[in-house]
XYZ file of N, CA and C in Angstrom:
651
model
N -17.868 -14.511 2.759
C -16.959 -14.119 3.727
C -15.918 -15.283 3.941
N -16.343 -16.475 3.847
C -15.452 -17.640 3.951
C -14.442 -17.702 2.828
N -14.932 -17.364 1.596
C -14.011 -17.304 0.507
C -12.925 -16.287 0.532
N -13.390 -15.037 1.049
C -12.375 -13.963 1.241
C -11.378 -14.349 2.248
N -11.803 -14.994 3.299
C -10.931 -15.452 4.306
C -9.841 -16.471 3.768
N -10.375 -17.249 2.859
C -9.442 -18.297 2.241
C -8.459 -17.549 1.402
N -8.848 -16.537 0.616
C -7.930 -15.794 -0.207
C -6.893 -15.160 0.585
N -7.315 -14.452 1.747
C -6.418 -13.800 2.638
C -5.379 -14.786 3.183
N -5.832 -15.963 3.620
C -4.973 -17.041 4.166
C -3.996 -17.571 3.054
N -4.444 -17.691 1.906
C -3.567 -18.193 0.775
C -2.597 -17.195 0.397
N -2.917 -15.900 0.385
C -2.034 -14.865 0.092
C -0.915 -14.771 1.083
N -1.371 -14.875 2.381
C -0.316 -14.945 3.569
C 0.580 -16.018 3.425
N 0.116 -17.227 3.102
C 0.969 -18.424 2.946
C 1.925 -18.255 1.670
N 1.368 -17.660 0.623
C 2.251 -17.399 -0.528
C 3.434 -16.455 -0.315
N 3.155 -15.543 0.413
C 4.313 -14.526 0.671
C 5.020 -14.755 1.892
N 4.562 -15.715 2.745
C 5.395 -15.997 3.952
C 6.809 -16.261 3.848
N 7.348 -16.899 2.873
C 8.689 -17.172 2.570
C 9.535 -15.794 2.408
N 8.827 -14.698 2.037
C 9.571 -13.435 1.818
C 9.795 -12.665 3.140
N 9.157 -13.174 4.218
C 9.292 -12.538 5.502
C 10.513 -13.152 6.203
N 11.700 -12.852 5.612
C 12.883 -13.392 6.110
C 13.732 -12.413 6.991
N 14.630 -13.031 7.718
C 15.601 -12.138 8.474
C 16.276 -11.212 7.649
N 16.779 -11.645 6.484
C 17.451 -10.817 5.510
C 16.693 -9.572 5.096
N 15.345 -9.776 4.796
C 14.497 -8.671 4.310
C 14.217 -7.773 5.608
N 14.191 -8.370 6.734
C 14.013 -7.555 7.982
C 15.225 -6.611 8.233
N 16.380 -7.209 8.097
C 17.623 -6.441 8.278
C 17.696 -5.296 7.263
N 17.258 -5.516 5.949
C 17.301 -4.524 4.943
C 16.386 -3.392 5.300
N 15.153 -3.722 5.873
C 14.193 -2.732 6.271
C 14.689 -1.909 7.323
N 15.288 -2.591 8.328
C 15.861 -1.765 9.391
C 16.949 -0.863 9.054
N 17.768 -1.324 8.047
C 18.901 -0.546 7.572
C 18.331 0.657 6.899
N 17.369 0.451 5.982
C 16.742 1.627 5.297
C 16.144 2.685 6.286
N 15.506 1.973 7.324
C 14.841 2.896 8.284
C 15.952 3.792 8.987
N 17.040 3.187 9.396
C 18.129 3.840 9.931
C 18.703 4.957 9.176
N 18.800 4.617 7.854
C 19.382 5.651 6.817
C 18.468 6.970 6.936
N 17.090 6.719 6.745
C 16.165 7.775 6.751
C 16.149 8.453 8.106
N 16.257 7.738 9.139
C 16.318 8.316 10.457
C 17.469 9.226 10.712
N 18.689 8.904 10.391
C 19.826 9.567 10.682
C 19.935 10.770 9.625
N 19.312 10.743 8.560
C 19.284 11.848 7.545
C 18.329 12.894 7.962
N 17.302 12.408 8.499
C 16.132 13.420 8.907
C 15.997 13.667 10.361
N 16.489 12.729 11.144
C 16.417 12.793 12.561
C 14.866 12.796 13.057
N 14.105 12.153 12.279
C 12.622 12.197 12.453
C 12.085 10.766 12.220
N 11.606 10.090 13.298
C 11.033 8.712 13.148
C 9.844 8.650 12.159
N 9.143 9.760 12.176
C 7.910 9.783 11.303
C 8.269 9.848 9.824
N 9.253 10.593 9.478
C 9.841 10.511 8.091
C 10.393 9.200 7.763
N 11.104 8.657 8.667
C 11.680 7.272 8.485
C 10.642 6.234 8.232
N 9.515 6.475 8.738
C 8.438 5.445 8.539
C 8.011 5.286 7.203
N 8.477 6.137 6.338
C 8.193 5.959 4.803
C 8.755 4.749 4.316
N 9.697 4.021 5.025
C 10.222 2.821 4.613
C 9.174 1.721 4.869
N 8.314 1.928 5.839
C 7.242 0.965 6.141
C 6.262 0.956 5.021
N 6.018 2.064 4.409
C 5.145 2.255 3.255
C 5.732 1.521 2.033
N 7.086 1.616 1.899
C 7.752 1.007 0.843
C 7.681 -0.552 0.999
N 7.864 -1.012 2.283
C 7.713 -2.416 2.587
C 6.399 -2.996 2.298
N 5.315 -2.135 2.508
C 3.932 -2.652 2.219
C 3.620 -2.767 0.700
N 4.222 -1.722 0.002
C 3.954 -1.745 -1.365
C 4.698 -2.923 -2.203
N 5.865 -3.151 -1.782
C 6.629 -4.266 -2.326
C 5.937 -5.666 -2.005
N 5.654 -5.924 -0.836
C 5.037 -7.167 -0.521
C 3.567 -7.249 -0.956
N 2.909 -6.154 -1.240
C 1.552 -6.257 -1.750
C 1.448 -6.842 -3.203
N 2.582 -6.880 -3.783
C 2.674 -7.359 -5.344
C 2.992 -8.873 -5.274
N 3.507 -9.313 -4.206
C 4.010 -10.809 -4.138
C 2.901 -11.811 -4.303
N 1.735 -11.581 -3.782
C 0.715 -12.618 -4.170
C 0.519 -12.826 -5.626
N 0.515 -11.699 -6.372
C 0.381 -11.943 -7.830
C 1.595 -12.574 -8.474
N 2.770 -12.362 -7.969
C 3.927 -13.083 -8.447
C 3.895 -14.475 -8.236
N 3.603 -14.918 -6.903
C 3.582 -16.275 -6.625
C 2.324 -16.944 -7.258
N 1.239 -16.314 -7.414
C -0.021 -16.908 -7.943
C 0.253 -17.128 -9.370
N 0.998 -16.411 -10.141
C 1.398 -16.554 -11.506
C 2.403 -17.671 -11.680
N 3.453 -17.750 -10.881
C 4.481 -18.667 -11.034
C 3.946 -20.100 -10.693
N 3.150 -20.243 -9.641
C 2.680 -21.510 -9.200
C 1.247 -21.913 -9.715
N 0.647 -21.083 -10.452
C -0.664 -21.369 -11.093
C -1.851 -21.313 -10.081
N -1.663 -20.587 -9.033
C -2.703 -20.514 -7.970
C -4.005 -19.928 -8.531
N -3.800 -18.894 -9.439
C -5.019 -18.197 -9.956
C -5.925 -19.223 -10.612
N -5.520 -20.138 -11.363
C -6.374 -21.020 -12.067
C -6.952 -22.045 -11.116
N -6.401 -22.275 -9.949
C -6.862 -23.137 -9.045
C -8.136 -22.520 -8.292
N -8.211 -21.258 -8.223
C -9.345 -20.587 -7.555
C -10.592 -20.932 -8.368
N -10.549 -20.979 -9.689
C -11.701 -21.298 -10.467
C -11.933 -22.763 -10.402
N -11.011 -23.614 -10.288
C -11.217 -25.049 -10.136
C -12.004 -25.312 -8.722
N -11.640 -24.565 -7.691
C -12.269 -24.649 -6.441
C -13.620 -23.958 -6.403
N -13.973 -23.312 -7.430
C -15.315 -22.655 -7.414
C -15.364 -21.282 -6.790
N -14.232 -20.711 -6.451
C -14.159 -19.351 -5.896
C -14.381 -18.330 -6.975
N -15.364 -17.535 -6.835
C -15.712 -16.562 -7.851
C -14.616 -15.546 -7.960
N -14.434 -15.035 -9.214
C -13.316 -14.029 -9.442
C -13.590 -12.769 -8.571
N -14.796 -12.349 -8.430
C -15.088 -11.089 -7.642
C -14.540 -11.300 -6.209
N -14.710 -12.499 -5.584
C -14.193 -12.793 -4.285
C -12.640 -12.763 -4.199
N -12.069 -13.242 -5.234
C -10.523 -13.291 -5.248
C -10.114 -11.886 -5.180
N -10.734 -11.027 -6.087
C -10.296 -9.655 -6.113
C -10.479 -8.991 -4.770
N -11.565 -9.083 -4.212
C -11.985 -8.514 -2.881
C -11.045 -8.983 -1.882
N -10.761 -10.270 -1.832
C -9.895 -10.837 -0.860
C -8.487 -10.347 -0.922
N -8.023 -10.024 -2.073
C -6.645 -9.527 -2.253
C -6.491 -8.116 -1.847
N -7.673 -7.308 -2.021
C -7.557 -5.892 -1.490
C -7.515 -5.907 -0.009
N -8.373 -6.774 0.556
C -8.496 -6.905 2.037
C -7.072 -7.331 2.482
N -6.319 -8.249 1.894
C -5.184 -8.689 2.291
C -4.097 -7.430 2.227
N -4.249 -6.678 1.237
C -3.336 -5.514 1.109
C -3.557 -4.574 2.245
N -4.758 -4.410 2.660
C -4.993 -3.536 3.852
C -4.487 -4.099 5.123
N -4.671 -5.446 5.314
C -4.045 -6.078 6.478
C -2.632 -6.089 6.479
N -1.963 -6.060 5.338
C -0.489 -5.944 5.208
C -0.043 -4.577 5.693
N -0.720 -3.552 5.391
C -0.328 -2.244 5.742
C -0.527 -2.102 7.232
N -1.618 -2.688 7.757
C -1.742 -2.653 9.262
C -0.586 -3.327 10.005
N -0.244 -4.368 9.390
C 0.929 -5.205 9.943
C 2.196 -4.259 9.894
N 2.474 -3.633 8.788
C 3.491 -2.790 8.606
C 3.519 -1.529 9.607
N 2.296 -1.066 9.833
C 2.028 -0.020 10.769
C 2.448 -0.355 12.198
N 2.069 -1.615 12.593
C 2.489 -2.060 13.904
C 4.017 -2.151 14.075
N 4.714 -2.468 13.011
C 6.129 -2.470 13.072
C 6.658 -1.010 13.122
N 6.069 -0.044 12.482
C 6.386 1.315 12.557
C 6.266 1.807 13.966
N 5.199 1.437 14.579
C 4.924 1.881 16.009
C 6.116 1.416 16.926
N 6.577 0.229 16.699
C 7.690 -0.279 17.431
C 8.932 0.501 17.178
N 9.162 0.730 15.872
C 10.410 1.477 15.469
C 10.312 2.869 15.994
N 9.184 3.540 15.860
C 9.089 4.971 16.266
C 9.217 5.008 17.850
N 8.723 4.079 18.568
C 8.786 4.092 20.048
C 10.266 3.968 20.394
N 11.035 3.086 19.710
C 12.410 2.877 20.045
C 13.273 4.111 19.705
N 13.152 4.552 18.444
C 13.995 5.721 18.070
C 13.587 7.019 18.489
N 12.387 7.179 18.984
C 12.069 8.455 19.557
C 12.751 8.676 20.942
N 13.346 7.770 21.432
C 14.149 7.855 22.635
C 15.347 8.677 22.411
N 15.819 8.718 21.080
C 17.033 9.425 20.753
C 16.829 10.855 20.248
N 15.518 11.223 20.101
C 15.120 12.598 19.604
C 14.052 13.109 20.517
N 13.414 14.196 20.021
C 12.431 14.720 20.860
C 11.217 13.715 20.704
N 10.379 13.819 21.868
C 9.227 12.837 21.876
C 8.201 13.113 20.702
N 7.910 11.984 20.049
C 7.076 12.116 18.985
C 5.632 12.405 19.343
N 4.957 13.396 18.785
C 3.688 13.782 19.107
C 2.700 12.708 18.574
N 1.840 12.323 19.412
C 0.892 11.125 19.024
C -0.054 11.602 17.882
N -0.403 12.902 17.875
C -1.379 13.427 16.781
C -0.575 13.436 15.538
N 0.599 13.900 15.642
C 1.431 13.883 14.378
C 1.737 12.534 13.820
N 1.944 11.572 14.730
C 2.170 10.143 14.317
C 0.858 9.564 13.560
N -0.237 9.923 14.193
C -1.537 9.445 13.692
C -1.842 10.042 12.253
N -1.581 11.389 12.197
C -1.880 12.038 10.868
C -0.822 11.582 9.741
N 0.348 11.394 10.204
C 1.343 10.936 9.226
C 0.999 9.459 8.738
N 0.662 8.547 9.720
C 0.180 7.188 9.348
C -1.008 7.284 8.465
N -1.896 8.153 8.799
C -3.091 8.232 7.999
C -2.775 8.601 6.541
N -1.885 9.623 6.462
C -1.470 10.097 5.090
C -0.744 8.962 4.327
N 0.131 8.121 4.999
C 0.727 7.038 4.367
C -0.298 5.956 3.844
N -1.370 5.684 4.597
C -2.421 4.934 4.314
C -3.091 5.347 3.030
N -3.392 6.554 2.862
C -4.031 7.173 1.844
C -3.187 6.956 0.474
N -1.901 7.223 0.726
C -0.880 7.002 -0.445
C -0.882 5.587 -0.777
N -0.881 4.754 0.141
C -0.783 3.326 -0.097
C -2.029 2.785 -0.863
N -3.167 3.274 -0.532
C -4.388 2.815 -1.027
C -4.545 3.418 -2.484
N -4.034 4.586 -2.667
C -4.007 5.188 -4.096
C -3.172 4.363 -5.034
N -1.942 4.056 -4.522
C -1.053 3.299 -5.381
C -1.604 1.876 -5.748
N -2.093 1.248 -4.590
C -2.701 -0.066 -4.810
C -3.902 0.009 -5.842
N -4.657 1.061 -5.715
C -5.818 1.210 -6.613
C -5.433 1.337 -8.083
N -4.242 1.939 -8.369
C -3.750 2.021 -9.682
C -3.086 0.804 -10.141
N -2.438 0.088 -9.208
C -1.591 -0.996 -9.697
C -2.464 -2.259 -9.870
N -3.323 -2.548 -8.855
C -4.030 -3.848 -8.886
C -4.836 -4.140 -10.110
N -5.537 -3.274 -10.640
C -6.246 -3.498 -11.943
C -5.256 -4.071 -13.015
N -4.155 -3.481 -13.102
C -3.086 -3.893 -14.096
C -2.746 -5.346 -13.865
N -2.424 -5.635 -12.590
C -2.119 -7.039 -12.167
C -3.193 -8.072 -12.549
N -4.419 -7.641 -12.202
C -5.549 -8.540 -12.494
C -5.784 -8.825 -14.035
N -5.369 -7.728 -14.707
C -5.635 -7.902 -16.216
C -4.561 -8.519 -16.985
N -3.278 -8.237 -16.600
C -2.195 -8.723 -17.377
C -1.304 -9.786 -16.617
N -1.468 -9.894 -15.323
C -0.626 -10.795 -14.489
C 0.520 -9.949 -14.118
N 1.251 -10.520 -13.154
C 2.373 -9.753 -12.497
C 3.502 -9.354 -13.378
N 4.031 -10.335 -14.235
C 5.154 -10.018 -15.009
C 4.864 -9.087 -16.120
N 3.710 -9.246 -16.797
C 3.457 -8.192 -17.850
C 3.156 -6.819 -17.290
N 2.424 -6.761 -16.143
C 1.992 -5.547 -15.608
C 3.190 -4.752 -14.717
N 4.250 -5.524 -14.391
C 5.238 -4.959 -13.571
C 5.856 -3.702 -14.153
N 6.153 -3.681 -15.458
C 6.832 -2.519 -16.016
C 5.671 -1.407 -16.234
N 4.529 -1.856 -16.402
C 3.468 -0.881 -16.729
C 3.052 -0.196 -15.499
N 3.085 -0.980 -14.316
C 2.654 -0.303 -13.067
C 3.659 0.644 -12.563
N 4.859 0.563 -13.120
C 5.852 1.621 -12.820
C 5.477 3.045 -13.149
N 4.477 3.051 -14.091
C 3.938 4.329 -14.500
C 3.127 5.019 -13.390
N 2.718 4.250 -12.356
C 2.014 4.693 -11.148
C 2.930 5.688 -10.418
N 4.185 5.227 -10.223
C 5.109 6.062 -9.555
C 5.467 7.283 -10.377
N 5.520 7.094 -11.709
C 5.791 8.236 -12.560
C 4.558 9.259 -12.455
N 3.404 8.806 -12.342
C 2.199 9.680 -12.267
C 2.319 10.413 -10.913
N 2.605 9.671 -9.875
C 2.704 10.395 -8.581
C 3.831 11.495 -8.588
N 4.957 11.023 -9.188
C 6.133 11.965 -9.185
C 5.767 13.296 -10.047
N 4.995 13.104 -11.185
C 4.569 14.237 -11.991
C 3.530 15.121 -11.219
N 2.604 14.432 -10.484
C 1.701 15.149 -9.755
C 2.263 15.932 -8.676
N 3.270 15.415 -7.964
C 4.059 16.077 -6.916
C 4.842 17.313 -7.507
N 5.359 17.127 -8.684
C 6.094 18.283 -9.370
C 5.091 19.353 -9.738
N 3.915 19.036 -10.114
C 2.954 20.004 -10.514
C 2.571 20.821 -9.309
N 2.312 20.079 -8.119
C 1.848 20.643 -6.975
C 3.038 21.746 -6.480
N 4.295 21.302 -6.567
C 5.368 22.159 -6.102
C 5.554 23.331 -7.049
N 5.313 23.098 -8.287
C 5.463 24.153 -9.295
C 4.462 25.272 -9.100
N 3.204 24.815 -8.701
C 2.210 25.777 -8.404
C 1.901 26.052 -6.925
N 2.979 25.859 -6.261
C 2.900 25.906 -4.741
C 2.445 27.334 -4.257
N 2.846 28.363 -4.898
C 2.467 29.756 -4.538
C 0.986 29.972 -4.853
N 0.555 29.424 -6.047
C -0.779 29.680 -6.524
C -1.793 28.860 -5.497
N -1.326 27.795 -5.003
C -2.129 26.839 -4.197
C -2.077 27.254 -2.755
N -1.193 28.219 -2.407
C -0.959 28.543 -1.041
C -2.236 28.876 -0.279
N -3.133 29.513 -0.844
C -4.437 29.806 -0.152
C -5.270 28.554 0.105
N -5.281 27.684 -0.870
C -5.859 26.329 -0.685
C -5.241 25.669 0.453
N -3.924 25.604 0.491
C -3.184 24.848 1.629
C -3.518 25.540 2.983
N -3.659 26.815 3.000
C -3.991 27.500 4.297
C -5.389 27.042 4.733
N -6.464 27.036 3.840
C -7.701 26.560 4.135
C -7.694 25.104 4.644
N -6.968 24.300 3.884
C -6.780 22.764 4.340
C -6.183 22.688 5.763
N -5.183 23.524 6.010
C -4.594 23.473 7.235
C -5.427 23.973 8.391
N -6.259 24.986 8.139
C -7.198 25.445 9.179
C -8.444 24.629 9.346
N -8.548 23.744 8.439
C -9.782 22.857 8.499
C -9.315 21.328 8.383
N -8.347 20.905 9.189
C -7.637 19.844 9.009
C -8.631 18.459 9.010
N -9.591 18.531 9.980
C -10.489 17.363 10.052
C -11.322 17.224 8.837
N -11.940 18.360 8.323
C -12.666 18.336 7.077
C -11.803 17.866 5.888
N -10.561 18.319 5.882
C -9.563 17.919 4.866
C -9.436 16.395 4.764
N -9.182 15.967 6.037
C -8.873 14.476 6.164
C -10.092 13.601 5.832
N -11.314 14.142 6.070
C -12.503 13.473 5.859
C -12.800 13.418 4.292
N -12.584 14.574 3.714
C -12.764 14.658 2.164
C -11.795 13.821 1.576
N -10.527 13.865 1.974
C -9.393 12.971 1.372
C -9.819 11.455 1.460
N -10.271 11.081 2.693
C -10.613 9.649 2.920
C -11.780 9.288 1.974
N -12.788 10.050 1.956
C -13.906 9.758 1.041
C -13.562 9.648 -0.420
N -12.626 10.609 -0.813
C -12.090 10.515 -2.237
C -11.407 9.265 -2.515
N -10.471 9.046 -1.582
C -9.597 7.732 -1.793
C -10.485 6.445 -1.821
N -11.474 6.417 -0.863
C -12.323 5.202 -0.768
C -13.190 5.103 -2.133
N -13.472 6.272 -2.645
C -14.303 6.187 -3.932
C -13.311 5.586 -4.921
N -12.094 6.064 -4.977
C -11.137 5.483 -6.015
C -10.925 4.023 -5.829
N -10.799 3.625 -4.546
C -10.563 2.197 -4.182
C -11.835 1.325 -4.659
N -13.008 1.822 -4.495
C -14.249 1.244 -4.853
C -14.237 1.031 -6.365
N -13.933 2.089 -7.020
C -13.876 1.954 -8.598
C -12.794 1.003 -9.004
N -11.638 0.986 -8.348
C -10.590 0.160 -8.689
C -10.909 -1.382 -8.468
N -11.671 -1.622 -7.343
C -12.231 -3.023 -7.083
C -13.144 -3.348 -8.239
N -14.017 -2.632 -8.528
C -14.960 -2.943 -9.588
C -14.301 -3.147 -10.912
N -13.420 -2.252 -11.372
C -12.568 -2.521 -12.564
C -11.828 -3.771 -12.487
N -11.245 -4.049 -11.347
C -10.357 -5.249 -11.201
C -11.223 -6.482 -11.440
N -12.372 -6.520 -10.667
C -13.331 -7.614 -10.815
C -13.738 -7.897 -12.333
N -13.925 -6.866 -12.946
C -14.366 -7.022 -14.460
C -13.248 -7.503 -15.270
N -12.048 -6.995 -14.993
C -10.896 -7.423 -15.782
C -10.473 -8.802 -15.504
N -10.461 -9.138 -14.247
C -10.138 -10.517 -13.797
C -11.042 -11.576 -14.242
N -12.315 -11.191 -14.310
C -13.342 -12.127 -14.660
C -13.215 -12.559 -16.136
N -12.712 -11.558 -16.973
C -12.579 -11.780 -18.372
C -11.278 -12.201 -18.722
N -10.455 -12.487 -17.804
C -9.041 -12.985 -18.101
C -9.017 -14.509 -18.247
N -8.184 -14.892 -19.240
C -8.040 -16.292 -19.580
C -6.861 -16.850 -18.825
N -6.889 -18.081 -18.395
C -5.760 -18.735 -17.663
C -5.382 -19.999 -18.302
């Protein structure tokens, strides 16, 4: 547990320089653009998801440029703990972004109809699942190849999600009955989705640990 805490602290210190006023202004600007296009704070919160995804890659970038990864082994921190710590940090990062989204939603909901708390929670939960899925596909690549080599490859993750979304829309009519069942059993749907995503995350962690352990620095 202490090693994981060290990794989380080191990851925070490594990306802290990226938490600048400039980046905050950019985030707010993007949020406003989405908000005025959709007039929906919940849709605008997708910028928070983007914020989390971008910053979740920075520990790999800094670690590669500054040689931090090799220091972990010098300090006797096992590769498996490094991997687990980085996944934990990614989750903490999303929670931090979620807190920001709560502030934004509270402020901008004053200009539209009141945001339903259940809708906000379900939307945030959906964003969390998407975030964990993307992380689960990207992180093994980063642990195997490093940030720079894996950056272009990890772009395939977004392509895969785009293709999957296209397939779902293309067969929307055929899947209509399934969507109705899911809508009528929302709690069961959320539970199954959560368990499926957690299984993917677990597999991703195990794969990352194996790849990172065999990587040469």
